[in-house]
Coordinates of C-alpha atoms and ligand atoms in Angstrom, one line a residue:
M1 CA -8.6 -50.5 -37.2
E2 CA -10.7 -47.9 -35.4
K3 CA -13.4 -49.4 -33.3
T4 CA -17.0 -48.6 -34.1
D5 CA -18.9 -46.3 -31.7
I6 CA -21.8 -48.6 -31.0
V7 CA -23.7 -46.2 -28.8
S8 CA -24.2 -43.8 -31.8
M9 CA -26.0 -46.6 -33.8
T10 CA -29.7 -46.4 -34.2
Y11 CA -31.7 -49.5 -33.5
E12 CA -32.0 -50.4 -37.2
E13 CA -28.3 -49.7 -37.8
L14 CA -27.4 -51.9 -34.8
E15 CA -29.6 -54.7 -36.2
N16 CA -27.8 -54.5 -39.5
Y17 CA -24.4 -54.4 -37.8
V18 CA -25.2 -57.4 -35.6
T19 CA -26.5 -59.6 -38.4
E20 CA -24.3 -58.5 -41.3
V21 CA -21.0 -57.6 -39.8
L22 CA -20.9 -59.7 -36.6
Q23 CA -22.9 -62.5 -38.2
E24 CA -25.0 -63.0 -35.1
K25 CA -28.8 -63.5 -34.6
R26 CA -31.1 -60.5 -34.9
F27 CA -32.4 -60.8 -31.3
R28 CA -28.9 -60.1 -30.1
A29 CA -29.3 -56.5 -31.3
K30 CA -32.3 -56.1 -29.1
Q31 CA -30.4 -57.3 -26.1
I32 CA -27.4 -55.1 -26.8
Y33 CA -29.5 -52.0 -27.5
E34 CA -31.3 -52.5 -24.2
W35 CA -28.0 -52.8 -22.3
L36 CA -26.7 -49.6 -23.9
H37 CA -29.8 -47.4 -23.9
V38 CA -32.1 -48.7 -21.1
K39 CA -29.8 -50.3 -18.6
L40 CA -27.2 -47.7 -19.5
A41 CA -24.2 -50.1 -19.5
G42 CA -20.8 -48.4 -19.6
D43 CA -18.9 -51.6 -20.7
F44 CA -19.5 -54.9 -22.4
D45 CA -18.8 -57.1 -19.4
Q46 CA -22.0 -55.9 -17.8
M47 CA -24.0 -57.6 -20.6
T48 CA -24.4 -60.8 -18.8
N49 CA -27.1 -62.3 -21.0
L50 CA -24.6 -62.4 -23.9
S51 CA -22.1 -65.2 -24.2
K52 CA -18.5 -64.5 -23.2
A53 CA -17.5 -65.1 -26.8
L54 CA -19.9 -62.5 -28.1
R55 CA -18.8 -60.0 -25.5
E56 CA -15.2 -60.5 -26.6
K57 CA -16.2 -60.1 -30.2
L58 CA -17.9 -56.8 -29.3
K59 CA -14.9 -55.6 -27.3
A60 CA -12.6 -56.3 -30.3
A61 CA -14.8 -54.4 -32.8
C62 CA -16.7 -51.8 -30.9
R63 CA -16.4 -49.1 -28.2
I64 CA -18.7 -47.5 -25.8
P65 CA -17.6 -43.8 -25.6
E66 CA -15.9 -43.2 -22.3
M67 CA -17.5 -40.7 -20.0
T68 CA -15.5 -40.6 -16.8
I69 CA -16.4 -38.2 -14.0
V70 CA -13.3 -36.2 -13.1
D71 CA -15.1 -33.7 -11.0
L72 CA -18.6 -33.3 -9.5
L73 CA -19.9 -30.2 -7.8
V74 CA -23.2 -30.3 -5.9
S75 CA -25.0 -27.1 -5.0
E76 CA -26.2 -26.9 -1.4
I77 CA -28.8 -24.3 -2.3
D78 CA -30.8 -26.2 -5.0
G79 CA -29.2 -29.6 -5.5
T80 CA -27.8 -28.7 -9.0
R81 CA -25.1 -31.2 -9.9
K82 CA -22.3 -30.1 -12.2
Y83 CA -20.3 -32.8 -13.9
L84 CA -16.9 -32.6 -15.5
F85 CA -16.4 -35.6 -17.8
Q86 CA -13.2 -36.9 -19.4
L87 CA -13.5 -38.5 -22.8
E88 CA -11.2 -41.2 -24.1
D89 CA -8.9 -38.8 -26.0
G90 CA -8.4 -36.8 -22.7
S91 CA -10.6 -33.9 -23.5
V92 CA -13.0 -32.6 -20.9
I93 CA -16.5 -31.4 -21.2
E94 CA -19.2 -30.4 -18.7
S95 CA -22.8 -31.2 -18.2
V96 CA -25.3 -30.1 -15.6
L97 CA -28.3 -31.7 -13.8
M98 CA -30.9 -29.2 -12.6
K99 CA -33.8 -30.2 -10.4
Y100 CA -37.1 -28.4 -11.1
K101 CA -40.6 -29.0 -9.7
H102 CA -41.6 -30.3 -13.1
G103 CA -38.7 -32.8 -13.3
N104 CA -35.0 -33.2 -13.8
S105 CA -33.3 -31.4 -16.6
V106 CA -29.9 -32.2 -18.0
C107 CA -27.9 -29.7 -19.9
I108 CA -25.4 -31.4 -22.3
S109 CA -22.4 -30.3 -24.4
S110 CA -22.5 -31.0 -28.1
Q111 CA -18.9 -30.1 -29.1
V112 CA -15.6 -30.1 -27.4
G113 CA -15.1 -26.3 -27.4
C114 CA -16.9 -24.1 -29.8
R115 CA -15.9 -21.9 -32.8
M116 CA -18.8 -19.4 -32.7
G117 CA -16.8 -16.9 -30.7
C118 CA -19.6 -15.2 -28.7
R119 CA -17.9 -12.5 -26.8
F120 CA -19.5 -13.2 -23.4
C121 CA -19.1 -17.0 -23.4
A122 CA -16.4 -19.0 -21.7
S123 CA -16.9 -22.1 -23.9
T124 CA -15.6 -20.6 -27.0
L125 CA -12.3 -19.1 -25.6
G126 CA -10.1 -21.9 -26.8
G127 CA -12.0 -22.5 -30.1
L128 CA -13.3 -25.8 -31.3
E129 CA -11.3 -28.8 -30.4
R130 CA -13.4 -31.5 -32.0
Q131 CA -17.0 -32.6 -32.8
M132 CA -18.8 -35.0 -30.5
S133 CA -20.7 -38.1 -31.6
A134 CA -24.3 -38.7 -30.8
G135 CA -23.1 -41.5 -28.6
E136 CA -21.1 -39.1 -26.5
M137 CA -24.1 -36.8 -26.1
L138 CA -26.3 -39.7 -25.0
R139 CA -23.7 -41.0 -22.6
Q140 CA -23.7 -37.7 -20.7
V141 CA -27.4 -38.1 -20.0
Y142 CA -26.9 -41.8 -19.2
E143 CA -24.0 -41.3 -16.8
I144 CA -25.8 -38.5 -15.0
Q145 CA -29.0 -40.6 -14.6
K146 CA -26.9 -43.4 -13.1
E147 CA -24.7 -41.3 -10.8
S148 CA -27.6 -39.2 -9.4
G149 CA -30.1 -42.0 -9.3
E150 CA -32.6 -39.4 -10.6
R151 CA -34.8 -40.0 -13.7
V152 CA -34.0 -37.4 -16.3
S153 CA -37.1 -36.0 -17.9
N154 CA -35.8 -33.0 -19.9
V155 CA -32.7 -32.4 -21.9
V156 CA -31.4 -29.1 -23.1
M157 CA -28.6 -28.7 -25.6
M158 CA -27.2 -25.6 -24.0
G159 CA -23.8 -26.7 -22.8
T160 CA -20.5 -26.2 -24.6
G161 CA -20.8 -26.1 -28.4
E162 CA -23.1 -25.1 -31.1
P163 CA -25.4 -28.1 -31.8
L164 CA -26.2 -26.9 -35.4
D165 CA -22.5 -26.7 -36.2
N166 CA -22.5 -30.5 -35.5
Y167 CA -25.8 -31.0 -37.3
D168 CA -26.0 -34.7 -38.1
Q169 CA -24.9 -35.9 -34.7
A170 CA -27.1 -33.4 -32.9
V171 CA -30.2 -34.6 -34.8
R172 CA -29.2 -38.2 -34.4
F173 CA -29.0 -37.5 -30.6
L174 CA -32.5 -36.0 -30.5
R175 CA -34.0 -39.0 -32.3
M176 CA -32.2 -41.6 -30.2
I177 CA -32.8 -39.9 -26.8
S178 CA -36.6 -39.9 -27.7
D179 CA -36.5 -43.4 -29.1
E180 CA -39.2 -45.6 -27.4
K181 CA -36.7 -48.5 -27.4
G182 CA -34.2 -46.3 -25.5
L183 CA -34.6 -43.7 -22.7
N184 CA -37.8 -42.6 -24.4
I185 CA -37.7 -38.9 -23.3
S186 CA -40.6 -37.1 -25.0
Q187 CA -39.5 -34.8 -27.8
R188 CA -41.6 -32.1 -26.2
N189 CA -39.1 -32.2 -23.3
L190 CA -36.1 -31.6 -25.6
T191 CA -34.6 -28.2 -26.4
L192 CA -32.0 -27.3 -28.9
S193 CA -30.4 -23.9 -28.4
T194 CA -28.6 -22.2 -31.3
C195 CA -26.8 -18.9 -31.9
G196 CA -28.8 -18.8 -35.2
L197 CA -27.3 -20.8 -38.1
V198 CA -30.0 -20.0 -40.6
P199 CA -29.6 -22.8 -43.2
Q200 CA -29.5 -25.4 -40.5
I201 CA -32.7 -24.0 -38.8
Y202 CA -34.5 -24.6 -42.1
R203 CA -33.1 -28.1 -42.3
L204 CA -34.1 -28.8 -38.7
A205 CA -37.7 -27.6 -39.4
D206 CA -38.0 -30.3 -42.0
E207 CA -36.8 -33.1 -39.6
K208 CA -40.3 -33.4 -38.1
L209 CA -39.1 -33.3 -34.5
A210 CA -41.5 -32.0 -31.9
I211 CA -38.7 -30.3 -29.9
T212 CA -38.4 -26.7 -28.7
L213 CA -36.1 -24.5 -30.7
A214 CA -34.3 -21.8 -28.6
I215 CA -32.6 -18.9 -30.3
S216 CA -29.8 -17.0 -28.7
L217 CA -30.8 -13.6 -29.8
H218 CA -29.3 -11.3 -27.2
A219 CA -29.9 -8.1 -29.1
S220 CA -32.7 -6.3 -30.9
N221 CA -30.6 -4.8 -33.7
D222 CA -27.9 -6.2 -35.9
E223 CA -25.2 -3.6 -34.8
T224 CA -25.4 -4.6 -31.1
R225 CA -25.7 -8.2 -32.0
R226 CA -22.5 -8.0 -34.1
E227 CA -20.7 -6.6 -31.1
M228 CA -21.7 -9.6 -29.0
M229 CA -21.7 -12.5 -31.5
P230 CA -19.5 -12.8 -34.6
V231 CA -22.1 -15.0 -36.2
A232 CA -24.3 -11.9 -36.5
K233 CA -22.0 -10.8 -39.3
T234 CA -23.2 -13.7 -41.4
Y235 CA -26.9 -13.8 -40.6
A236 CA -29.1 -10.8 -39.9
I237 CA -31.8 -10.9 -37.2
Q238 CA -34.5 -10.7 -39.9
E239 CA -33.1 -13.8 -41.6
I240 CA -33.1 -15.7 -38.3
L241 CA -36.7 -14.6 -37.6
D242 CA -37.8 -15.8 -41.1
A243 CA -36.2 -19.2 -40.4
C244 CA -38.0 -19.3 -37.0
R245 CA -41.3 -18.6 -38.6
Y246 CA -40.7 -21.5 -41.0
H247 CA -39.8 -23.7 -38.1
Y248 CA -42.9 -22.7 -36.2
E249 CA -45.1 -23.4 -39.3
K250 CA -43.6 -26.9 -39.5
N251 CA -43.5 -28.0 -35.9
G252 CA -46.1 -25.8 -34.2
R253 CA -44.0 -25.3 -31.1
R254 CA -43.5 -21.9 -29.6
I255 CA -40.0 -20.6 -30.1
T256 CA -37.9 -19.6 -27.1
F257 CA -35.6 -16.5 -27.5
E258 CA -32.7 -16.3 -25.1
Y259 CA -31.6 -12.8 -24.2
S260 CA -28.5 -12.4 -22.0
L261 CA -28.5 -8.9 -20.4
A262 CA -25.2 -7.1 -20.3
R263 CA -25.1 -3.8 -18.5
G264 CA -25.0 -0.8 -20.9
V265 CA -24.9 -3.0 -24.0
N266 CA -28.4 -4.4 -24.6
D267 CA -30.4 -3.8 -21.4
S268 CA -32.1 -0.4 -21.9
P269 CA -35.9 0.0 -22.0
Q270 CA -35.5 1.1 -25.6
A271 CA -33.9 -2.2 -26.4
A272 CA -36.8 -4.1 -24.7
D273 CA -39.2 -2.0 -26.8
A274 CA -37.4 -2.8 -30.0
L275 CA -37.3 -6.5 -29.1
G276 CA -41.0 -6.5 -28.4
R277 CA -41.7 -5.0 -31.8
L278 CA -39.4 -7.5 -33.6
L279 CA -41.3 -10.4 -32.1
E280 CA -44.8 -9.1 -33.0
G281 CA -46.7 -11.8 -34.8
F282 CA -44.8 -14.6 -33.2
M283 CA -45.9 -17.0 -30.5
W284 CA -42.9 -16.4 -28.3
H285 CA -41.2 -16.9 -25.0
V286 CA -38.2 -14.7 -24.0
N287 CA -35.9 -16.1 -21.4
L288 CA -33.8 -13.3 -19.9
I289 CA -30.4 -14.3 -18.5
P290 CA -28.5 -11.7 -16.5
I291 CA -25.1 -12.3 -18.1
N292 CA -22.7 -14.4 -16.1
P293 CA -19.4 -12.5 -15.8
V294 CA -16.5 -14.5 -17.3
K295 CA -13.0 -13.4 -16.1
E296 CA -11.6 -13.3 -19.6
R297 CA -14.5 -11.2 -20.9
S298 CA -15.5 -7.6 -20.4
F299 CA -19.3 -7.9 -20.2
V300 CA -20.9 -6.9 -16.9
Q301 CA -24.2 -8.2 -15.5
S302 CA -27.2 -5.9 -15.6
D303 CA -28.5 -4.8 -12.3
G304 CA -31.7 -6.2 -10.9
E305 CA -33.7 -3.1 -11.5
S306 CA -32.8 -2.9 -15.2
V307 CA -33.7 -6.6 -15.6
V308 CA -37.1 -6.0 -14.1
K309 CA -37.7 -2.8 -16.2
F310 CA -36.7 -4.7 -19.3
K311 CA -39.1 -7.5 -18.4
N312 CA -42.0 -5.1 -17.8
M313 CA -41.5 -3.3 -21.0
L314 CA -41.2 -6.5 -23.0
E315 CA -44.3 -8.0 -21.5
K316 CA -46.4 -5.2 -23.0
Y317 CA -46.0 -7.0 -26.3
G318 CA -48.0 -9.9 -25.1
G319 CA -45.5 -12.8 -25.1
N320 CA -44.2 -14.8 -22.2
V321 CA -41.2 -13.4 -20.4
T322 CA -39.2 -15.3 -17.7
I323 CA -36.0 -14.4 -15.9
R324 CA -33.7 -17.5 -15.8
R325 CA -33.4 -18.6 -12.2
E326 CA -29.8 -18.8 -11.4
M327 CA -29.1 -22.5 -10.6
G328 CA -26.2 -23.6 -8.5
R329 CA -25.1 -20.1 -7.5
D330 CA -22.6 -21.6 -5.0
I331 CA -20.9 -23.8 -7.6
Q332 CA -19.1 -22.7 -10.8
A333 CA -22.2 -23.1 -12.9
A334 CA -21.8 -20.5 -15.6
C335 CA -21.4 -22.0 -19.0
G336 CA -18.0 -23.5 -19.6
Q337 CA -16.4 -22.1 -16.5
L338 CA -15.7 -25.4 -14.7
R339 CA -14.0 -26.7 -17.8
R340 CA -11.9 -23.6 -18.1
R341 CA -10.8 -23.7 -14.5
Y342 CA -9.9 -27.4 -14.8
M343 CA -7.9 -26.7 -18.0
D344 CA -6.1 -23.8 -16.4
K345 CA -5.2 -25.9 -13.4
S346 CA -4.0 -28.9 -15.3
G347 CA -2.1 -26.8 -17.7
K348 CA -3.9 -28.4 -20.6
K349 CA -3.3 -26.5 -23.8
E350 CA -6.1 -25.8 -26.1
V351 CA -5.8 -25.5 -29.8
Ligands
SAH401 N1 -24.4 -22.7 -28.9 C1 -25.7 -22.7 -28.4 C2 -25.7 -23.1 -26.9 C3 -24.9 -22.2 -26.1 S1 -25.1 -22.0 -24.3 C4 -26.3 -21.3 -28.4 O1 -25.6 -20.3 -28.8 O2 -27.5 -21.1 -28.2 C5 -26.7 -21.6 -23.9 C6 -27.0 -20.1 -23.8 O3 -26.2 -19.5 -22.8 C7 -26.9 -19.3 -25.0 O4 -28.0 -18.5 -25.2 C8 -25.6 -18.5 -24.8 O5 -25.6 -17.4 -25.6 C9 -25.8 -18.2 -23.3 N2 -24.5 -17.8 -22.6 C10 -23.3 -18.2 -22.9 N3 -22.4 -17.6 -22.0 C11 -23.1 -16.9 -21.2 C12 -22.8 -16.0 -20.1 N4 -21.5 -15.8 -19.7 N5 -23.8 -15.3 -19.5 C13 -25.1 -15.5 -19.9 N6 -25.5 -16.3 -20.9 C14 -24.5 -17.0 -21.6

């Protein structure tokens, strides 16, 4: 029988499980939850205030998703730590810890691989291998907090995978990481980034989560967007913006738009002008990302001058524009590249 992923259970679910299935006292659930989500235990033997018998019972019925560090790169420039984790089925994923003045931010993966096919992104090259559980998303944050000894104050779902293509587990993760009985990270410090799956954005808006929604827009017209992102064939920019407006009405939080600049593709002043016009009437923040070249992909990074011109033009429209600071320039920090390199080296085949 497959063992139950105990880390993915909410507090209430764990209480039911402990009393109904394991036939133990209710207070045991509180102890176990605290071990898993506050003391960040990676195995049942650490749970020393439980009897040996109960620990054995847990071991027989449940599992704590494995998150084994197989590689760790530390930037000498800014202290960015890039983790390559191995999961129990042998798949590898990556997560990053970035240190900012306002706190430590962890970027997590939400799927093993990705099926969105964005043409500039390394994470999608081998397609989607499998979904990840909320427990596996939580354990990335937990293992990073333990290994680094740093308190994590922000989490961004911007690693490998499309979180809204793994909707239920992504939302479960957001609720559990902000649970006051767990790590209790404020929802205001959580960001979910999506390539723009419109029906799921509406659903997310109704979840009553005070998180930041980030949209990977990357183009100011549908034609260019379709060249960069296959998902643009399914949803038009206007449909995404309508969904964003609905999300804003429901949760009141300013939307972030990500815009990766590729030379000669989407980085002209005209494109900036069109983007500004598109966003009129929004409370917006645009995060410009000079595209990270990926060896299997043909996109080239915009030069510094074009980036600045783009920013100046866009700012005329009154929103907030930032240029994403490149973190960990000396380590392989571009999305999905460490994982690719590892898979190439170990000869791991992707499906
Ligand atoms: N699936 C989510 C999270 C993906 S990664 C999404 O699409 O939003 C987070 C951001 O990095 C996205 O905006 C993504 O489009 C962008 N990105 C991916 N590869 C990149 C690259 N090589 N250079 C610049 N940005 C990239």
